[in-house]
Coordinates of C-alpha atoms in Angstrom, one line a residue:
M327 CA -42.3 -5.3 13.3
H328 CA -40.4 -2.5 15.2
F329 CA -42.2 -0.6 17.9
Y330 CA -41.4 2.4 18.6
T331 CA -40.7 2.9 22.5
P332 CA -41.7 6.1 23.6
S333 CA -38.6 8.7 24.7
K334 CA -38.6 11.8 27.4
S335 CA -38.6 13.6 24.4
D336 CA -42.0 12.5 23.0
D337 CA -43.3 13.1 26.1
E338 CA -42.3 16.8 26.3
L339 CA -44.1 17.0 22.6
Y340 CA -47.4 15.0 23.8
P341 CA -47.9 16.1 27.5
G342 CA -49.7 13.4 29.8
G343 CA -47.7 10.5 28.8
S344 CA -47.2 8.7 25.2
F345 CA -49.4 8.9 22.3
C346 CA -50.4 5.6 21.8
S347 CA -50.9 3.3 25.1
S348 CA -50.4 0.2 24.5
P349 CA -48.0 -1.7 21.5
M350 CA -51.4 -2.8 19.8
E351 CA -52.5 0.4 19.3
L352 CA -49.2 1.6 18.1
G353 CA -49.3 -1.4 15.5
R354 CA -52.8 -0.6 14.0
L355 CA -51.9 3.0 13.5
Y356 CA -48.1 2.1 11.6
S357 CA -50.3 0.0 9.3
S358 CA -52.8 2.6 8.2
I359 CA -49.5 4.3 6.9
G360 CA -47.9 1.4 5.4
S361 CA -45.9 -1.2 7.0
N362 CA -43.2 -1.0 4.4
L363 CA -42.3 2.6 5.4
D364 CA -38.4 2.7 5.5
L365 CA -37.1 6.4 6.8
Y366 CA -33.8 7.8 6.3
Y367 CA -32.6 10.8 7.2
P368 CA -29.4 12.7 6.2
P369 CA -27.4 14.4 8.2
N370 CA -28.7 18.0 7.4
K371 CA -32.4 16.9 8.1
R372 CA -34.6 17.4 11.1
P373 CA -35.2 13.4 12.1
R374 CA -38.8 12.9 12.7
S375 CA -40.7 9.6 14.6
I376 CA -43.5 8.2 13.5
L377 CA -45.6 9.1 15.6
E378 CA -44.7 13.1 14.6
A379 CA -45.7 12.1 11.2
I380 CA -49.1 10.5 12.5
E381 CA -49.8 13.5 14.5
D382 CA -49.5 15.7 11.5
E383 CA -51.1 13.7 9.3
Q384 CA -54.2 13.8 11.5
H385 CA -53.7 17.5 11.5
Y386 CA -54.5 17.2 7.6
Q387 CA -57.5 17.4 6.5
E388 CA -56.9 17.2 2.3
P389 CA -56.2 13.6 1.1
G390 CA -53.6 12.3 -1.3
I391 CA -50.3 12.9 -1.5
K392 CA -50.2 16.6 -0.1
V393 CA -50.0 15.5 3.5
L394 CA -47.0 14.2 3.3
P395 CA -44.4 16.0 5.1
D396 CA -41.3 16.8 3.3
E397 CA -38.9 14.8 4.8
C398 CA -41.3 11.5 3.0
L399 CA -40.7 13.4 0.1
F400 CA -37.3 13.5 0.1
E401 CA -37.0 10.2 1.1
I402 CA -39.3 9.3 -2.4
F403 CA -37.5 11.6 -4.6
R404 CA -33.9 10.8 -3.7
R405 CA -35.2 6.8 -4.7
L406 CA -36.6 7.8 -8.2
P407 CA -34.6 5.9 -10.9
G408 CA -33.4 9.0 -13.8
G409 CA -33.4 12.0 -14.1
K410 CA -36.2 12.4 -16.0
E411 CA -38.3 11.2 -13.4
R412 CA -36.8 13.7 -10.9
S413 CA -37.3 16.0 -13.6
L414 CA -41.3 15.3 -14.0
C415 CA -41.7 15.7 -10.4
A416 CA -40.2 18.7 -9.9
C417 CA -42.7 20.6 -12.6
V418 CA -45.7 19.6 -9.8
S419 CA -45.0 22.4 -7.8
K420 CA -42.8 25.0 -6.4
R421 CA -42.7 23.1 -3.2
W422 CA -41.6 19.6 -5.1
L423 CA -39.2 21.7 -7.1
M424 CA -37.7 23.4 -4.4
L425 CA -37.2 19.9 -2.4
M426 CA -35.9 18.4 -5.4
S427 CA -33.1 20.9 -6.2
S428 CA -32.4 20.2 -2.1
I429 CA -31.3 16.8 -2.8
C430 CA -27.5 16.5 -3.3
K431 CA -26.5 14.1 -5.7
D432 CA -24.1 11.8 -3.4
E433 CA -27.9 11.8 -1.8
I434 CA -29.4 10.1 -4.8
E435 CA -29.9 5.8 -3.7
R436 CA -29.2 4.5 -7.1
T437 CA -31.4 1.4 -7.9
T438 CA -31.5 -0.7 -10.7
S439 CA -35.3 -1.8 -11.5
F440 CA -36.3 -4.4 -13.9
A441 CA -36.4 -2.3 -17.4
E442 CA -32.7 -1.3 -16.7
T443 CA -31.9 -4.7 -16.2
V444 CA -33.6 -6.0 -19.5
F445 CA -32.4 -2.7 -21.5
P446 CA -29.5 -1.5 -19.9
D447 CA -28.6 1.3 -22.4
E448 CA -31.6 3.1 -22.1
N449 CA -33.3 5.9 -19.8
Q450 CA -29.3 6.0 -18.3
D451 CA -28.4 9.5 -17.5
I452 CA -25.6 11.2 -19.4
E453 CA -22.7 11.7 -17.6
C454 CA -22.0 14.9 -15.8
D455 CA -19.3 16.6 -17.5
G456 CA -19.9 19.9 -17.3
Y457 CA -21.1 21.1 -20.4
L458 CA -23.9 22.8 -20.3
T459 CA -24.0 26.9 -20.3
R460 CA -26.8 28.7 -18.4
C461 CA -27.4 32.8 -18.4
L462 CA -30.1 34.5 -16.6
D463 CA -30.8 38.2 -16.7
G464 CA -32.9 40.7 -15.4
K465 CA -36.7 39.6 -14.3
K466 CA -35.5 35.8 -15.0
A467 CA -32.8 36.1 -12.7
T468 CA -35.2 34.1 -9.3
D469 CA -34.2 31.2 -7.0
V470 CA -37.2 29.0 -8.5
R471 CA -35.5 29.3 -12.1
L472 CA -32.3 28.6 -10.6
A473 CA -33.7 25.4 -9.3
A474 CA -35.5 24.1 -12.1
I475 CA -31.9 24.7 -13.7
A476 CA -29.9 22.5 -11.3
V477 CA -32.7 19.6 -11.3
G478 CA -33.0 20.0 -14.9
T479 CA -29.7 19.9 -16.2
S480 CA -28.1 17.1 -13.6
S481 CA -29.0 14.3 -15.8
R482 CA -28.4 16.0 -19.2
G483 CA -24.7 16.1 -19.1
G484 CA -24.5 18.8 -16.2
L485 CA -24.2 22.2 -15.9
G486 CA -20.8 23.8 -16.3
K487 CA -21.1 27.1 -16.6
L488 CA -23.4 29.8 -15.0
S489 CA -23.7 33.6 -15.1
I490 CA -26.3 35.5 -13.4
R491 CA -26.7 39.1 -14.5
G492 CA -29.1 41.4 -12.0
S493 CA -31.9 40.4 -10.1
N494 CA -35.7 40.1 -10.2
S495 CA -36.8 42.8 -7.9
V496 CA -39.8 41.0 -6.8
R497 CA -38.3 37.6 -6.2
G498 CA -34.7 37.8 -6.6
V499 CA -31.6 35.4 -6.6
T500 CA -31.0 34.9 -2.9
N501 CA -28.2 32.2 -1.3
L502 CA -31.5 29.7 -1.7
G503 CA -31.1 29.9 -5.1
L504 CA -27.6 29.5 -5.3
S505 CA -27.5 26.6 -2.6
A506 CA -29.9 24.6 -5.4
V507 CA -27.2 25.1 -7.9
A508 CA -24.5 23.7 -5.0
H509 CA -26.8 20.4 -4.6
G510 CA -27.5 19.9 -8.3
C511 CA -24.3 21.0 -10.0
P512 CA -21.3 19.5 -8.8
S513 CA -19.8 19.6 -12.5
L514 CA -20.0 23.7 -12.2
R515 CA -16.9 25.0 -13.5
S516 CA -17.3 28.4 -14.1
L517 CA -20.0 30.9 -12.3
S518 CA -20.4 34.9 -12.7
L519 CA -22.3 37.2 -10.3
W520 CA -22.8 40.3 -11.4
D521 CA -24.8 43.2 -9.7
V522 CA -26.5 40.9 -7.3
S523 CA -26.6 42.2 -3.9
S524 CA -28.9 39.5 -2.7
I525 CA -26.2 36.9 -2.5
G526 CA -24.1 37.0 0.2
D527 CA -21.2 34.7 2.0
E528 CA -23.7 32.0 2.5
G529 CA -24.4 30.9 -1.1
L530 CA -20.5 31.1 -1.5
S531 CA -20.1 28.5 0.8
Q532 CA -22.8 26.5 -0.7
I533 CA -20.8 26.4 -3.6
A534 CA -17.8 26.1 -2.4
K535 CA -19.2 22.7 -0.6
G536 CA -20.7 21.4 -3.4
C537 CA -18.9 22.5 -6.7
H538 CA -15.4 21.3 -5.8
M539 CA -14.9 21.9 -9.7
L540 CA -15.2 24.9 -10.2
E541 CA -12.1 26.5 -12.1
K542 CA -13.7 30.3 -12.9
L543 CA -15.4 33.1 -10.0
D544 CA -16.6 36.0 -11.6
L545 CA -18.0 38.8 -9.0
S546 CA -19.4 42.1 -9.8
H547 CA -20.7 44.6 -7.8
C548 CA -21.4 41.9 -5.3
S549 CA -21.8 44.2 -1.8
S550 CA -22.8 41.2 0.4
I551 CA -19.8 39.0 -0.2
T552 CA -17.1 39.7 2.1
N553 CA -13.3 37.6 2.9
K554 CA -15.8 35.1 4.6
G555 CA -17.0 33.9 1.3
L556 CA -13.8 34.3 -0.8
I557 CA -12.1 32.0 2.1
A558 CA -14.9 29.2 1.5
I559 CA -14.2 29.3 -1.9
A560 CA -10.5 29.0 -1.5
E561 CA -10.9 26.3 0.9
G562 CA -13.4 24.4 -1.5
C563 CA -12.6 25.0 -4.8
P564 CA -8.9 23.7 -5.0
N565 CA -8.8 23.9 -8.8
L566 CA -9.8 27.3 -9.2
T567 CA -7.7 29.1 -12.3
T568 CA -9.4 32.4 -12.9
L569 CA -11.1 34.9 -10.7
N570 CA -12.5 38.3 -11.6
M571 CA -13.7 40.6 -9.1
E572 CA -15.0 44.1 -9.6
S573 CA -16.4 46.5 -7.0
C574 CA -16.9 44.3 -4.3
P575 CA -16.6 46.7 -1.2
N576 CA -16.4 44.0 1.6
V577 CA -13.7 41.8 0.2
G578 CA -10.6 42.7 1.1
N579 CA -6.9 41.3 1.8
E580 CA -8.0 38.5 3.9
G581 CA -9.4 36.8 1.1
L582 CA -6.7 37.2 -1.5
Q583 CA -4.6 35.8 0.8
A584 CA -6.5 32.3 1.3
L585 CA -6.6 32.1 -2.5
A586 CA -3.0 32.5 -2.5
R587 CA -2.7 30.0 -0.3
S588 CA -5.6 27.4 -1.0
C589 CA -5.4 27.5 -4.7
P590 CA -2.2 26.5 -6.3
K591 CA -3.6 26.3 -9.9
L592 CA -4.2 29.9 -9.9
Q593 CA -3.3 31.7 -13.1
S594 CA -5.4 34.7 -13.9
I595 CA -6.8 37.4 -11.4
S596 CA -8.5 40.9 -12.2
I597 CA -9.1 43.1 -9.4
K598 CA -11.0 46.3 -9.9
D599 CA -12.2 49.0 -7.7
C600 CA -12.3 46.9 -4.2
P601 CA -11.6 49.7 -1.6
L602 CA -10.5 47.2 0.8
V603 CA -7.6 45.7 -1.4
G604 CA -4.5 47.1 -0.7
D605 CA -0.7 46.4 -0.9
H606 CA -0.9 43.6 2.2
G607 CA -3.4 41.4 -0.1
V608 CA -1.8 42.0 -3.3
S609 CA 1.7 41.1 -2.6
N610 CA 0.6 38.0 -0.7
L611 CA -1.2 36.8 -3.6
L612 CA 1.5 37.4 -6.1
S613 CA 4.3 36.0 -3.7
L614 CA 2.4 33.1 -3.1
A615 CA 0.3 32.2 -6.0
S616 CA 3.5 31.3 -8.4
N617 CA 1.4 29.9 -11.6
L618 CA 0.1 33.7 -12.6
S619 CA 0.6 34.5 -16.0
R620 CA -2.2 37.2 -16.0
V621 CA -2.8 40.1 -14.0
K622 CA -5.1 43.0 -14.2
L623 CA -4.8 45.5 -11.5
Q624 CA -7.6 48.5 -11.7
A625 CA -8.4 51.3 -9.2
L626 CA -6.8 49.9 -6.1
N627 CA -5.1 51.6 -3.1
I628 CA -1.7 50.3 -4.2
T629 CA 1.6 52.1 -3.6
D630 CA 4.8 51.2 -5.4
F631 CA 5.7 48.1 -3.3
S632 CA 2.8 46.2 -4.9
L633 CA 4.7 46.6 -8.0
A634 CA 8.3 45.9 -6.8
V635 CA 6.3 42.6 -5.6
I636 CA 5.3 42.1 -8.9
C637 CA 8.9 42.1 -10.8
H638 CA 10.2 40.2 -7.9
Y639 CA 8.0 37.5 -7.9
G640 CA 6.1 37.6 -11.4
R641 CA 8.1 36.0 -13.3
A642 CA 5.3 33.9 -15.1
I643 CA 3.3 36.7 -15.6
T644 CA 3.2 36.9 -19.9
N645 CA 0.1 39.5 -19.3
L646 CA -0.1 42.6 -17.3
V647 CA -2.9 45.5 -16.9
L648 CA -2.6 48.6 -14.8
S649 CA -5.1 51.0 -14.7
G650 CA -6.0 54.2 -12.4
L651 CA -3.4 53.2 -9.5
K652 CA -3.3 56.6 -8.3
N653 CA -1.0 56.1 -5.7
V654 CA 1.6 54.5 -7.5
T655 CA 4.5 56.9 -8.6
E656 CA 7.4 57.0 -11.3
R657 CA 9.5 54.8 -9.2
G658 CA 7.2 52.0 -8.8
F659 CA 6.7 52.1 -12.5
W660 CA 10.6 52.4 -12.8
V661 CA 11.5 49.5 -10.4
M662 CA 9.5 47.3 -12.2
G663 CA 11.4 47.6 -15.6
A664 CA 14.7 48.1 -13.8
A665 CA 14.6 44.7 -11.9
Q666 CA 14.5 42.6 -15.1
G667 CA 12.1 40.3 -13.7
L668 CA 9.0 40.3 -15.8
Q669 CA 11.1 38.7 -18.5
K670 CA 7.9 36.5 -19.7
L671 CA 5.8 39.7 -20.0
V672 CA 4.4 39.9 -23.3
S673 CA 1.8 42.2 -23.4
L674 CA 1.7 45.3 -21.1
T675 CA -1.6 47.8 -20.9
V676 CA -1.0 51.4 -18.8
T677 CA -4.1 53.4 -18.2
S678 CA -4.3 56.2 -16.5
C679 CA -1.5 56.4 -13.8
R680 CA 0.6 59.1 -13.3
G681 CA 3.7 56.8 -12.5
V682 CA 4.3 56.5 -16.2
T683 CA 6.8 58.8 -17.1
D684 CA 9.4 59.1 -20.0
K685 CA 12.2 57.7 -17.4
S686 CA 10.1 54.9 -16.6
I687 CA 8.6 53.8 -19.7
E688 CA 12.5 53.8 -21.0
A689 CA 13.2 51.3 -18.2
I690 CA 10.4 49.3 -18.9
G691 CA 11.4 48.8 -22.3
K692 CA 14.8 48.0 -21.3
G693 CA 13.8 45.5 -18.3
C694 CA 11.0 43.5 -20.1
I695 CA 13.4 41.8 -23.5
N696 CA 10.2 40.0 -24.4
L697 CA 7.5 42.6 -24.5
K698 CA 5.4 42.0 -27.7
Q699 CA 2.3 44.3 -26.9
M700 CA 2.6 47.9 -25.2
Y701 CA -0.9 50.0 -25.1
L702 CA -0.7 53.4 -23.1
R703 CA -3.8 55.2 -22.5
R704 CA -4.2 58.5 -21.1
C705 CA -0.3 58.8 -20.0
C706 CA 0.0 62.3 -20.2
F707 CA 3.2 62.6 -18.7
V708 CA 5.0 60.5 -21.7
T709 CA 6.7 63.1 -24.2
D710 CA 8.2 62.4 -27.8
S711 CA 11.8 61.7 -26.0
G712 CA 10.0 58.9 -23.8
L713 CA 8.3 57.1 -26.6
V714 CA 11.8 57.5 -29.0
A715 CA 14.0 56.1 -25.8
F716 CA 10.8 53.2 -25.5
A717 CA 11.3 52.4 -29.4
K718 CA 14.6 51.7 -29.1
A719 CA 14.8 49.6 -26.1
A720 CA 12.0 47.3 -26.8
V721 CA 13.6 45.0 -29.3
S722 CA 10.8 42.6 -29.2
L723 CA 8.2 45.1 -29.6
E724 CA 5.2 44.6 -32.4
S725 CA 2.3 46.3 -31.8
L726 CA 2.1 49.9 -30.1
Q727 CA -1.1 51.4 -29.3
L728 CA -1.3 55.0 -28.3
E729 CA -4.4 56.5 -27.0
E730 CA -5.3 60.1 -25.9
C731 CA -1.3 60.7 -25.0
N732 CA -1.7 64.5 -25.7
R733 CA 1.5 64.8 -25.2
F734 CA 3.1 63.2 -28.5
T735 CA 3.5 64.9 -31.3
Q736 CA 4.0 64.4 -35.1
S737 CA 7.8 64.7 -34.5
G738 CA 7.6 62.4 -32.0
I739 CA 5.6 59.6 -33.7
I740 CA 8.2 59.9 -37.0
V741 CA 11.6 59.7 -35.1
A742 CA 9.9 56.3 -32.7
L743 CA 8.9 54.7 -35.9
S744 CA 12.4 55.3 -37.7
N745 CA 14.3 54.0 -34.5
I746 CA 12.3 50.9 -34.4
K747 CA 14.8 48.3 -35.3
T748 CA 12.7 45.3 -34.2
K749 CA 9.5 43.6 -35.2
L750 CA 6.9 46.0 -35.1
R751 CA 4.2 45.1 -37.3
S752 CA 1.3 47.6 -35.8
L753 CA 0.7 51.2 -34.8
T754 CA -2.4 52.2 -33.8
L755 CA -2.9 56.0 -32.8
L756 CA -6.4 57.2 -31.5
K757 CA -7.4 60.5 -30.2
C758 CA -4.2 61.8 -29.8
S759 CA -5.0 65.5 -30.1
G760 CA -1.1 67.0 -29.8
V761 CA -0.6 65.7 -33.1
K762 CA -0.2 68.5 -35.2
D763 CA 0.6 68.7 -39.0
I764 CA 3.8 70.0 -39.5
D765 CA 6.4 69.4 -42.8
M766 CA 9.7 67.2 -41.9
E767 CA 12.2 66.3 -43.8
V768 CA 12.4 62.3 -43.8
S769 CA 14.9 61.4 -46.4
M770 CA 17.4 60.7 -43.8
L771 CA 15.2 58.3 -41.9
S772 CA 15.4 54.6 -41.9
P773 CA 12.3 53.0 -43.0
C774 CA 10.1 51.0 -40.8
E775 CA 10.2 47.9 -43.1
S776 CA 8.4 45.7 -40.4
L777 CA 5.1 47.3 -40.1
R778 CA 2.5 46.0 -41.6
S779 CA -0.9 47.7 -40.1
L780 CA -1.2 51.3 -39.2
A781 CA -4.6 52.6 -37.4
I782 CA -4.4 56.6 -37.4
Q783 CA -8.2 57.1 -36.0
K784 CA -9.9 60.3 -34.5
C785 CA -6.6 62.4 -34.4
P786 CA -7.9 65.8 -36.0
G787 CA -4.5 67.2 -36.2
F788 CA -3.1 64.9 -38.4
G789 CA -3.4 65.4 -41.8
S790 CA -1.9 65.0 -45.5
S791 CA 2.0 66.0 -44.8
S792 CA 1.7 63.3 -41.8
L793 CA 0.4 60.7 -44.5
A794 CA 2.7 61.4 -46.8
M795 CA 5.7 61.2 -44.3
I796 CA 4.4 58.1 -43.2
G797 CA 3.8 56.7 -46.4
K798 CA 7.9 57.3 -46.9
L799 CA 8.7 55.5 -43.7
C800 CA 6.4 52.4 -44.2
P801 CA 6.4 51.1 -47.6
Q802 CA 5.0 47.7 -46.3
L803 CA 1.4 48.4 -45.0
R804 CA -1.0 45.8 -45.6
H805 CA -3.7 47.2 -43.3
L806 CA -4.7 50.7 -43.4
N807 CA -7.1 52.6 -41.2
L808 CA -7.8 56.3 -40.8
T809 CA -11.3 57.1 -39.6
G810 CA -12.3 60.3 -38.7
L811 CA -9.4 61.9 -40.4
Y812 CA -11.9 64.6 -41.8
G813 CA -8.7 66.7 -42.9
I814 CA -6.8 64.7 -45.5
T815 CA -7.4 65.1 -49.0
D816 CA -6.8 63.1 -51.7
A817 CA -3.4 64.5 -52.8
G818 CA -2.3 63.8 -49.2
L819 CA -3.6 60.3 -49.2
L820 CA -1.9 59.6 -52.7
P821 CA 2.0 59.4 -51.6
L822 CA 0.5 56.8 -49.1
L823 CA -1.0 54.4 -51.8
E824 CA 2.0 54.9 -54.2
N825 CA 4.7 54.1 -51.5
C826 CA 2.7 51.2 -50.3
E827 CA 4.9 48.3 -52.2
A828 CA 3.1 44.9 -50.6
G829 CA -0.6 45.7 -51.8
L830 CA -3.1 46.9 -49.3
V831 CA -5.4 44.3 -48.2
N832 CA -8.0 46.4 -45.7
V833 CA -8.8 49.8 -45.9
N834 CA -11.0 51.7 -44.0
L835 CA -11.7 55.4 -45.1
A836 CA -15.0 55.8 -42.9
G837 CA -15.7 59.6 -42.0
C838 CA -13.0 61.3 -44.2
W839 CA -15.5 63.1 -46.1
N840 CA -12.9 65.6 -48.1
L841 CA -12.1 62.5 -50.4
T842 CA -13.0 62.1 -53.6
D843 CA -13.6 59.4 -56.3
N844 CA -9.8 60.4 -57.4
I845 CA -8.5 58.3 -54.6
V846 CA -10.9 55.4 -55.0
S847 CA -9.5 55.0 -59.1
A848 CA -5.9 55.3 -57.3
L849 CA -6.5 52.8 -54.7
A850 CA -8.2 50.3 -57.2
R851 CA -5.8 51.4 -59.5
L852 CA -2.8 50.5 -57.5
H853 CA -4.2 47.7 -55.2
G854 CA -7.2 46.3 -57.2
G855 CA -5.0 42.6 -56.9
T856 CA -5.1 42.5 -53.4
L857 CA -7.9 44.8 -51.8
E858 CA -10.4 42.5 -49.6
V859 CA -12.1 44.9 -47.8
L860 CA -12.8 48.8 -48.5
N861 CA -14.8 51.1 -45.8
L862 CA -15.9 54.3 -47.2
D863 CA -18.5 55.1 -44.9
G864 CA -19.4 58.7 -44.5
C865 CA -17.5 60.0 -47.6
M866 CA -19.8 62.1 -48.6
K867 CA -18.2 62.7 -51.9
I868 CA -18.2 59.1 -53.4
T869 CA -20.3 58.4 -56.2
D870 CA -20.9 55.6 -58.8
A871 CA -17.6 56.2 -60.3
S872 CA -15.9 55.1 -57.5
L873 CA -18.3 51.6 -58.2
V874 CA -17.3 51.5 -61.7
T875 CA -13.5 51.6 -60.7
I876 CA -14.1 49.0 -58.0
A877 CA -16.1 46.5 -60.4
N878 CA -13.5 46.8 -62.8
N879 CA -10.4 46.4 -61.0
C880 CA -11.0 45.2 -57.6
L881 CA -10.9 41.6 -58.5
V882 CA -10.7 39.6 -54.6
L883 CA -12.9 42.2 -52.7
N884 CA -15.3 40.6 -50.3
D885 CA -16.7 43.2 -48.1
L886 CA -17.4 47.0 -49.3
D887 CA -19.0 49.5 -47.1
V888 CA -20.3 52.9 -49.2
S889 CA -22.9 54.0 -46.3
K890 CA -23.9 57.7 -46.8
C891 CA -22.3 57.9 -49.8
A892 CA -23.7 59.7 -52.9
I893 CA -24.8 55.8 -54.4
T894 CA -27.4 55.8 -57.0
D895 CA -29.3 53.1 -58.6
A896 CA -26.6 52.9 -61.9
G897 CA -23.9 52.4 -59.5
I898 CA -25.6 49.0 -57.5
A899 CA -26.5 47.9 -61.8
V900 CA -22.9 48.3 -62.1
L901 CA -21.7 46.1 -59.9
S902 CA -24.1 43.4 -60.5
R903 CA -22.6 43.3 -63.9
A904 CA -19.4 43.2 -62.4
S905 CA -18.6 39.4 -64.1
L906 CA -15.2 38.8 -61.2
L907 CA -16.5 40.4 -58.5
S908 CA -17.8 38.2 -55.8
L909 CA -19.0 40.5 -52.9
Q910 CA -20.3 38.7 -49.6
V911 CA -21.0 41.8 -47.7
L912 CA -22.4 45.3 -48.9
S913 CA -23.4 48.0 -46.7
L914 CA -25.3 50.9 -48.4
S915 CA -26.7 52.1 -45.0
G916 CA -28.1 55.7 -45.2
C917 CA -27.8 56.1 -49.4
S918 CA -30.7 58.0 -49.8
D919 CA -30.4 58.2 -53.5
L920 CA -31.6 54.4 -54.2
S921 CA -35.0 53.5 -54.9
N922 CA -37.1 50.3 -55.6
K923 CA -35.4 50.4 -59.2
C924 CA -32.6 49.0 -57.5
L925 CA -34.2 45.7 -56.4
P926 CA -33.2 43.3 -59.7
F927 CA -29.4 44.6 -59.1
L928 CA -29.7 44.0 -55.6
T929 CA -31.1 40.4 -56.3
I930 CA -28.3 39.5 -59.2
L931 CA -25.6 40.3 -55.8
G932 CA -27.3 38.3 -53.5
Q933 CA -26.1 35.2 -55.3
S934 CA -22.8 35.4 -53.6
L935 CA -23.9 38.1 -50.4
I936 CA -23.9 36.7 -47.0
G937 CA -24.7 40.2 -45.5
L938 CA -26.6 43.2 -46.6
N939 CA -27.3 46.4 -44.9
I940 CA -30.0 48.9 -46.3
Q941 CA -31.1 50.2 -43.8
N942 CA -32.0 54.1 -43.8
C943 CA -32.4 53.9 -47.6
N944 CA -35.5 55.9 -47.5
S945 CA -36.4 55.9 -51.1
I946 CA -36.8 52.1 -51.2
S947 CA -40.4 50.9 -50.2
S948 CA -40.7 48.4 -47.2
S949 CA -42.9 46.0 -49.6
T950 CA -39.7 46.0 -51.7
M951 CA -37.5 45.4 -48.9
E952 CA -40.1 42.3 -48.0
M953 CA -39.3 41.4 -51.6
L954 CA -35.6 41.5 -51.3
V955 CA -35.9 39.2 -47.9
E956 CA -38.0 37.1 -49.2
K957 CA -35.8 36.4 -52.3
L958 CA -32.3 36.4 -50.5
W959 CA -33.6 33.9 -47.8
R960 CA -29.9 32.8 -47.5
C961 CA -28.6 36.5 -46.7
D962 CA -28.6 38.4 -43.2
I963 CA -30.5 41.4 -44.4
L964 CA -30.3 44.5 -42.1
I965 CA -33.5 46.7 -43.0

């Protein structure tokens, strides 16, 4: 037995001399708490002498294990044989849970019990590969729950992805909870913190110390995190490949520079509305992180200089998103294209940037020779001439989407289509109010044979004349979306349907309330052999006659939406008798003329249905709906 020798520090704790006057007395006291006590304290724990433990024991009046100090419990817990035992102990009390969560994986002492010797394959912890995912929202986000996750997942494959959205207003997540994750989840690869103002640099620093496998970090509205926390992540997580930051007011250039310097695997970065991030941080990041392939910069105080750096150093960038860059001028976007450095750029999205003009967009078309997807949104300084010039220059373009670009006219779009000599397969116009329906001669224009998908949504000026012209220019359409074009009529849509030589597969006419049964009849007759999806939601003039035509002609149709149409029980009966029709999804929402009489017909259709929407069918009773749900138990029914 080793006797404790009083020290000067002990005399300061116990005035008047040492706690025990003789070795024999000390021996008796030591034997009263167990002669086999073996104390070990990790560096981050405050060491306690045996005398201190004895004195604390005398102060406690309650018998049992509760008298043990945290240090003794720590030693017991770290010697538990497996994850199951640790999880059971963590369920005893909040104190035990928090103490258990403070034990790092490398502090757990590996011992082999007799049972494990005899049965080596039983009760073994699953290897921590980090395939478990946990998400905490709002009231569920507390330190105690995080500690429970850290302890519970450690022996069940390891936590790989953690998302915390919001925080409990009374007992919210703090740095303590994140520290528990850092101690117990070394396999963590993805961490998302959204709107968690109570977590700061200390929590991120703990993650950096304990989770060296971290690959993705998502920070949104984290006001307490500064450059210090981001620098810690950079130094402790060299495997980081993805960083998303939004509305983090205290993170700036210094943190980005540390990431670029210490994270060579960084491939994707998104920064939005971070006022301290400027040209210095963006330029350092792009010049040092040579493997960046996806870059998204939104609402930042950067200038033309950053775009010049992008085109010079961003040779690996394939996807680029630029939004709300108010200080970037026409020259910045022009240089980005004219420098011809973005040779691998495949997708470019530009939103609300004043510097995008006719001149700069033409330069982008010429300089980015592999650009396949272009998305322009709210770029009000681009006109028809810029669109036509871009269409001629972008030799690899496959998809073009224009949203709220109100200076484009019908003439510009038609001419641009005829000038695209490349592989354009998809064109989308959304809320472009500058498009007006005018007559225009297109016989001299070259058709766009490659176009397969056309979406014109909520463009109120787009009418029948425009559709007829597009039909002549785009004979190989397969997908057609005309949502919200309430001005078009049967006569305007018919030429387009007649000119589609390849056969339409997906047609969306939602909100086109002037269309009638006649156009549905023509659609079914011309394209019934290829049509798979048809949406007539809100077409109030569509009646049972359309369902008769569909039942007789649309042999491969699997998704039909006739919500808010003038459909009755008789129309559903016709569909149920169509032997060649095999619908999988049927939407009847808001069809007020349907009644309880449609139950047997829907039951027959339900043999093939996997989705049925009968919401807001007010003439169908609740008992009928319940009966339908019972009969069609394999079908997902919205009632």
